[in-house]
Short mmCIF file of C-alpha atoms in Angstrom, two decimals:
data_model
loop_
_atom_site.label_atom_id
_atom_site.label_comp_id
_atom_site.label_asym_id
_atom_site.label_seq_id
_atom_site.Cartn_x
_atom_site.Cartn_y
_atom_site.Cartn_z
CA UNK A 1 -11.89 9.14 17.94
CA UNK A 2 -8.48 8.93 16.69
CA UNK A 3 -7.58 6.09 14.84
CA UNK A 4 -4.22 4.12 15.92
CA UNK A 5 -2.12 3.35 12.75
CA UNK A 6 1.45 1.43 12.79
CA UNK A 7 3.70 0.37 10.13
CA UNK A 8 6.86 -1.65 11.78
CA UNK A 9 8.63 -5.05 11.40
CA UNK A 10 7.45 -6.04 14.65
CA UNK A 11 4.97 -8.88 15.74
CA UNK A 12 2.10 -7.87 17.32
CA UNK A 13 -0.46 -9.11 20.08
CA UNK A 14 -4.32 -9.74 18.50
CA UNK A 15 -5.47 -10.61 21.33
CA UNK A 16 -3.47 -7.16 23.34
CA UNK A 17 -4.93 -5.30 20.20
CA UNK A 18 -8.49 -6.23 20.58
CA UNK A 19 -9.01 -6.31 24.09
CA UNK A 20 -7.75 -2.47 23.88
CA UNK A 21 -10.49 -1.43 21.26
CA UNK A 22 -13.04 -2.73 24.09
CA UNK A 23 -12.53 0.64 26.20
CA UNK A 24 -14.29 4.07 25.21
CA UNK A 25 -18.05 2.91 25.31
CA UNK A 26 -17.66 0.12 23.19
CA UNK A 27 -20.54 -2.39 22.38
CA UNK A 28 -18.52 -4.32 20.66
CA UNK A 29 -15.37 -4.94 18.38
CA UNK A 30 -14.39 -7.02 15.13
CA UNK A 31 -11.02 -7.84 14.14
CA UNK A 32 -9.17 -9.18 11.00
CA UNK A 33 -5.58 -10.84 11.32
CA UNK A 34 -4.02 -11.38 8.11
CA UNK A 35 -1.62 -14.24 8.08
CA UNK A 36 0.85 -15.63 5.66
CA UNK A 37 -0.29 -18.67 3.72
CA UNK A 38 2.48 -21.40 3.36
CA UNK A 39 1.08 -22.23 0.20
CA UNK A 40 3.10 -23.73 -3.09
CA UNK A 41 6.65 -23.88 -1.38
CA UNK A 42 6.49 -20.54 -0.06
CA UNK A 43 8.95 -19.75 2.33
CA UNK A 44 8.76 -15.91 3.32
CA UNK A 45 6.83 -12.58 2.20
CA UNK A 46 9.10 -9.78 1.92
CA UNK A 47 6.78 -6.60 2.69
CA UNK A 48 8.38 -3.24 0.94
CA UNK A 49 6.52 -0.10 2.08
CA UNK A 50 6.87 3.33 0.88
CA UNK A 51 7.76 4.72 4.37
CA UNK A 52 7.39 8.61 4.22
CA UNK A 53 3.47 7.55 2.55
CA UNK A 54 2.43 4.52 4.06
CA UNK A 55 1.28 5.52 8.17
CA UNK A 56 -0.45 8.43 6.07
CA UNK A 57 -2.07 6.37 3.69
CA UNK A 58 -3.68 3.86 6.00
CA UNK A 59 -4.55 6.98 8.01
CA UNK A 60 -6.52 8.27 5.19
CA UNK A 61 -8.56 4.81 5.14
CA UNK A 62 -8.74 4.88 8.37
CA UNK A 63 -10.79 8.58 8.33
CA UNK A 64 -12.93 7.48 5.45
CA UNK A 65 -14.05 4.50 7.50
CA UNK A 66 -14.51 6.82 10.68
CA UNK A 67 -16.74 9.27 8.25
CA UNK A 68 -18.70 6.39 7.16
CA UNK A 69 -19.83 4.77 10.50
CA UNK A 70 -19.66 5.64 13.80
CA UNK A 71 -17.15 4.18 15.56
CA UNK A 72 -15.54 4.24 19.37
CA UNK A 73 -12.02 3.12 18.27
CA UNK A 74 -9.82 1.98 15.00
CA UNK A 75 -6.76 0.01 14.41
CA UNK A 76 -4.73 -0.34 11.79
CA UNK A 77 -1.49 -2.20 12.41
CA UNK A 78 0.73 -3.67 8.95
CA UNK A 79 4.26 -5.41 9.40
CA UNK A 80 6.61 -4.78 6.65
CA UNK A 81 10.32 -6.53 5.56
CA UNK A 82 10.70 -10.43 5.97
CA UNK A 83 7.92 -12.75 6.89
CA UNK A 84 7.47 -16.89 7.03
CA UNK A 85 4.88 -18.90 6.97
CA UNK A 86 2.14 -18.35 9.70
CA UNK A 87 3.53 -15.26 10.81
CA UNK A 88 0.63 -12.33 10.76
CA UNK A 89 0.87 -9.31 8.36
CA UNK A 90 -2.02 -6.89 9.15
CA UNK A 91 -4.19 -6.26 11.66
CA UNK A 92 -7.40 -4.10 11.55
CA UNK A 93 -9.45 -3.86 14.45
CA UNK A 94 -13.22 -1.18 14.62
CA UNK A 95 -14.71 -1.03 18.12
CA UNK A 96 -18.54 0.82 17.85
CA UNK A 97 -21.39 1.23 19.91
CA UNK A 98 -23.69 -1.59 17.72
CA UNK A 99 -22.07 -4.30 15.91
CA UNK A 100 -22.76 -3.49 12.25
CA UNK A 101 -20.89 -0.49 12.47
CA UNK A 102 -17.84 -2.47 13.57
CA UNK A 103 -18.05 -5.04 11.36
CA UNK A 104 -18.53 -3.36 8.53
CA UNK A 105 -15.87 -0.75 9.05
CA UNK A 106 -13.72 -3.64 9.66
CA UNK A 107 -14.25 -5.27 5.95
CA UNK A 108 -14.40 -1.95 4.63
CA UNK A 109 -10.83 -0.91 6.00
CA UNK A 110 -9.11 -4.77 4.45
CA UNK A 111 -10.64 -4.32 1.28
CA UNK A 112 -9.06 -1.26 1.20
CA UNK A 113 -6.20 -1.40 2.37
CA UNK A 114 -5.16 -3.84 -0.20
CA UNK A 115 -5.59 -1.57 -2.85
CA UNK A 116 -4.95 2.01 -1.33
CA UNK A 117 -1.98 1.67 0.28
CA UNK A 118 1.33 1.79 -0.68
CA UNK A 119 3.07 -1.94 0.20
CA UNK A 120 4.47 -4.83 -2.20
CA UNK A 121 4.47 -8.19 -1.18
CA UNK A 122 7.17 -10.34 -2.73
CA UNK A 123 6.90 -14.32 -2.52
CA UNK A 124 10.21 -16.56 -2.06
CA UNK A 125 9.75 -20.22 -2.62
CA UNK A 126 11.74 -23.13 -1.58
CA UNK A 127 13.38 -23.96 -5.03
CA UNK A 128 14.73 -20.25 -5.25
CA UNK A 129 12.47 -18.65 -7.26
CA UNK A 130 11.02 -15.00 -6.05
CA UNK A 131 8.17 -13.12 -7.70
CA UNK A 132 6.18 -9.87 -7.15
CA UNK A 133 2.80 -10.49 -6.25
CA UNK A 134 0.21 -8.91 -8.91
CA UNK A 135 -2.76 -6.92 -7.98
CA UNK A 136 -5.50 -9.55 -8.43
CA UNK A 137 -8.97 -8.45 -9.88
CA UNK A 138 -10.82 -10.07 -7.11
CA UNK A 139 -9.30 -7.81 -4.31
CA UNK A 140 -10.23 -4.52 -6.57
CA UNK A 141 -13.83 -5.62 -6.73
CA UNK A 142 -13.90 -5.91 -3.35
CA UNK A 143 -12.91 -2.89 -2.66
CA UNK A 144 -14.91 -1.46 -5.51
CA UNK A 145 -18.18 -3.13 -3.72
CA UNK A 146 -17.95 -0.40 -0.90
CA UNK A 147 -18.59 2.68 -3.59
CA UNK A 148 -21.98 3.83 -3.15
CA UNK B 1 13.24 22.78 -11.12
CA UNK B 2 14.90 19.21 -9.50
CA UNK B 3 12.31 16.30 -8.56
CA UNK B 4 12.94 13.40 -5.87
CA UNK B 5 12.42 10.38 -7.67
CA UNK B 6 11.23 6.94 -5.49
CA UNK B 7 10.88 3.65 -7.09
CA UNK B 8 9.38 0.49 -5.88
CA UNK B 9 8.90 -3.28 -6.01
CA UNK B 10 9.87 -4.13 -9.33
CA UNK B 11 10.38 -0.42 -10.82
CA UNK B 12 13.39 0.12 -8.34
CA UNK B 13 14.60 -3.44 -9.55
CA UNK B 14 14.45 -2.90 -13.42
CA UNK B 15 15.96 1.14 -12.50
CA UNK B 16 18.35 -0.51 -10.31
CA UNK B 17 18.32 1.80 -7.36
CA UNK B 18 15.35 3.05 -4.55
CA UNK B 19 15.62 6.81 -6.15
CA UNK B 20 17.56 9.63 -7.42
CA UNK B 21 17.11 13.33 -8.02
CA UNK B 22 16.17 14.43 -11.66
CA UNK B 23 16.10 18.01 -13.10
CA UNK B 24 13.88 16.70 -16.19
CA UNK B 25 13.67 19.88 -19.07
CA UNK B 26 10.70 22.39 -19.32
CA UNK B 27 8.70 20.51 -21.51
CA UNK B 28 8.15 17.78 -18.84
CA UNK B 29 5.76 19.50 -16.93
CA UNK B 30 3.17 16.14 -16.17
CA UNK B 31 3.91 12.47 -14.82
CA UNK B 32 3.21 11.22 -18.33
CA UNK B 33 5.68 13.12 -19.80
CA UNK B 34 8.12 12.58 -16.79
CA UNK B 35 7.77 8.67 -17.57
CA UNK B 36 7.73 8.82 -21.29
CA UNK B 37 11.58 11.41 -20.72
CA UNK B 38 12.89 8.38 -18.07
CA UNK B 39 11.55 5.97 -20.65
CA UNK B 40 13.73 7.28 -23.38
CA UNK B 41 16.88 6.86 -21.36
CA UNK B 42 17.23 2.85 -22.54
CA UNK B 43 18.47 -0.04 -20.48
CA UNK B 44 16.76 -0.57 -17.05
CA UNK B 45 14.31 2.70 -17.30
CA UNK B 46 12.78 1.70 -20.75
CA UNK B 47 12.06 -1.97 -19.24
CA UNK B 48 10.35 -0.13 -16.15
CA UNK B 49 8.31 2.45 -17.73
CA UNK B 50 7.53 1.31 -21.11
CA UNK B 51 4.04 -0.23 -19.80
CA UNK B 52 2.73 1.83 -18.33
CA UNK B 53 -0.78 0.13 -17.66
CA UNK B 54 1.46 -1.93 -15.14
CA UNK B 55 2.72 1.84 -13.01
CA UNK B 56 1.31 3.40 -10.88
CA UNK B 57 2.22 7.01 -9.35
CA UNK B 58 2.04 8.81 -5.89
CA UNK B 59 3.40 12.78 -6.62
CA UNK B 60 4.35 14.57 -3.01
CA UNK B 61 3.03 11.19 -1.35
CA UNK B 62 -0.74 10.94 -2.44
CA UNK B 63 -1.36 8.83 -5.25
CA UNK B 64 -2.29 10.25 -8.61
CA UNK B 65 -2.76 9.96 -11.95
CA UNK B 66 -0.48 10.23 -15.26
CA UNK B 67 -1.84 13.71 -15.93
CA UNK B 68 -0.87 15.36 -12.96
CA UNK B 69 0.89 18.62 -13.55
CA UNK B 70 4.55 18.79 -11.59
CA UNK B 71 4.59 22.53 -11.07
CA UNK B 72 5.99 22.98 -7.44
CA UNK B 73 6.42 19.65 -6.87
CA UNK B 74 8.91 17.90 -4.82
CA UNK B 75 8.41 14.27 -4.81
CA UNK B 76 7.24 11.26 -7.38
CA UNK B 77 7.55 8.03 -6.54
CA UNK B 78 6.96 5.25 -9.87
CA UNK B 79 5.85 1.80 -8.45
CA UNK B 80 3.47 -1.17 -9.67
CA UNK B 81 -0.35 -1.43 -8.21
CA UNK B 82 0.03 -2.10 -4.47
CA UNK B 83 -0.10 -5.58 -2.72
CA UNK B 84 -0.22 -5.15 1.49
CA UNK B 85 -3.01 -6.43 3.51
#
């Protein structure tokens, strides 16, 4: 099993994503879009990415994940640069043989991808102001929950 | 021995550019020390690196900690705690 990782500005296709995880002996696949909230006047997400590190990075998730349960198939696809309202950011997608193996892989990879990966989200509101967005406690305890 | 140098998010704003190759002295032979030396040139760098609870560090594209040696290394890259998903 080799896991398929992307970094680009491109949109891409859940539904083209998930219906490929379904070949290889699957039993079944779970999938997590990430999308950008429109929330308090926001109107973009600009996604930097540390290019040389990033593919690599998510690659590295990606091979814990595959150590950890036994899967037929893993995607990992992130969008980086400018990004509206609505428009999806991430994309991870675990195809197994029995369903908790998927699923969990699944959560495991999104929690931690938000912490172990090298990509900065930058909000741009209506009214001109910008701001980095801070690593928020929550997302490191969630990925802390999967240490065992 | 010359180092790339990448900065980040807010790091390459405060710095004012994505990166630049250093050739730090002898005695900078860890990340801390690397920081503390880019620290102590003023302006933009001491506004970056003076916290530096709020960096975080990648050296030859794996991420790292402050005590990480730089013998034979090529690349560091300075950034704040990552954001994506």
């Amino acid at each position: 099993m080799t896991p398929d990782i992307r970094v680009h500005a491109d949109d891409f296709d859940p539904v083209t994503e998930a219906a490929r995880l379904e070949s290889g002996g699957a039993g079944g696949v779970a999938t997590f879009t990430g999308i950008v909230r429109g929330e308090n006047g926001l109107v973009a997400l600009e996604l930097e990415h540390y290019p040389a590190m990033s593919e690599r990075a998510l690659a590295g998730i990606a091979d814990r994940a595959a150590k950890r349960w036994t899967l037929t198939a893993l995607t990992i696809v992130h969008r980086v640069g400018r990004l509206g309202p609505g428009a999806r950011i991430v994309f991870v997608g675990a195809a197994s043989k029995h369903r908790a193996d998927a699923i969990e892989a699944m959560h495991f990879v999104i929690d931690w991808l938000k912490t172990d990966a090298p990509f900065w989200k930058r909000e741009q509101f209506g009214d001109g102001r910008s701001q980095w967005v801070e690593l928020r406690d929550t997302d490191v305890a969630a990925k802390d929950r999967w240490e065992s | 021995m010359a180092i790339e140098l990448l900065y980040f998010a807010w790091v390459r704003e405060a710095v004012g550019r994505d990166g630049e190759t250093v050739d730090p002295p002898a005695d900078v032979d860890t990340v801390a020390a690397l920081v503390d030396w880019l620290e102590s040139r003023g302006g933009g760098y001491a506004e970056a690196f003076a916290d530096r609870s709020r960096l975080r560090v990648a050296v030859d594209q794996e991420f790292t900690g402050f005590d990480a040696s730089l013998a034979d290394v090529h690349e560091v890259a300075l950034f704040p705690p990552v954001t994506g998903g």
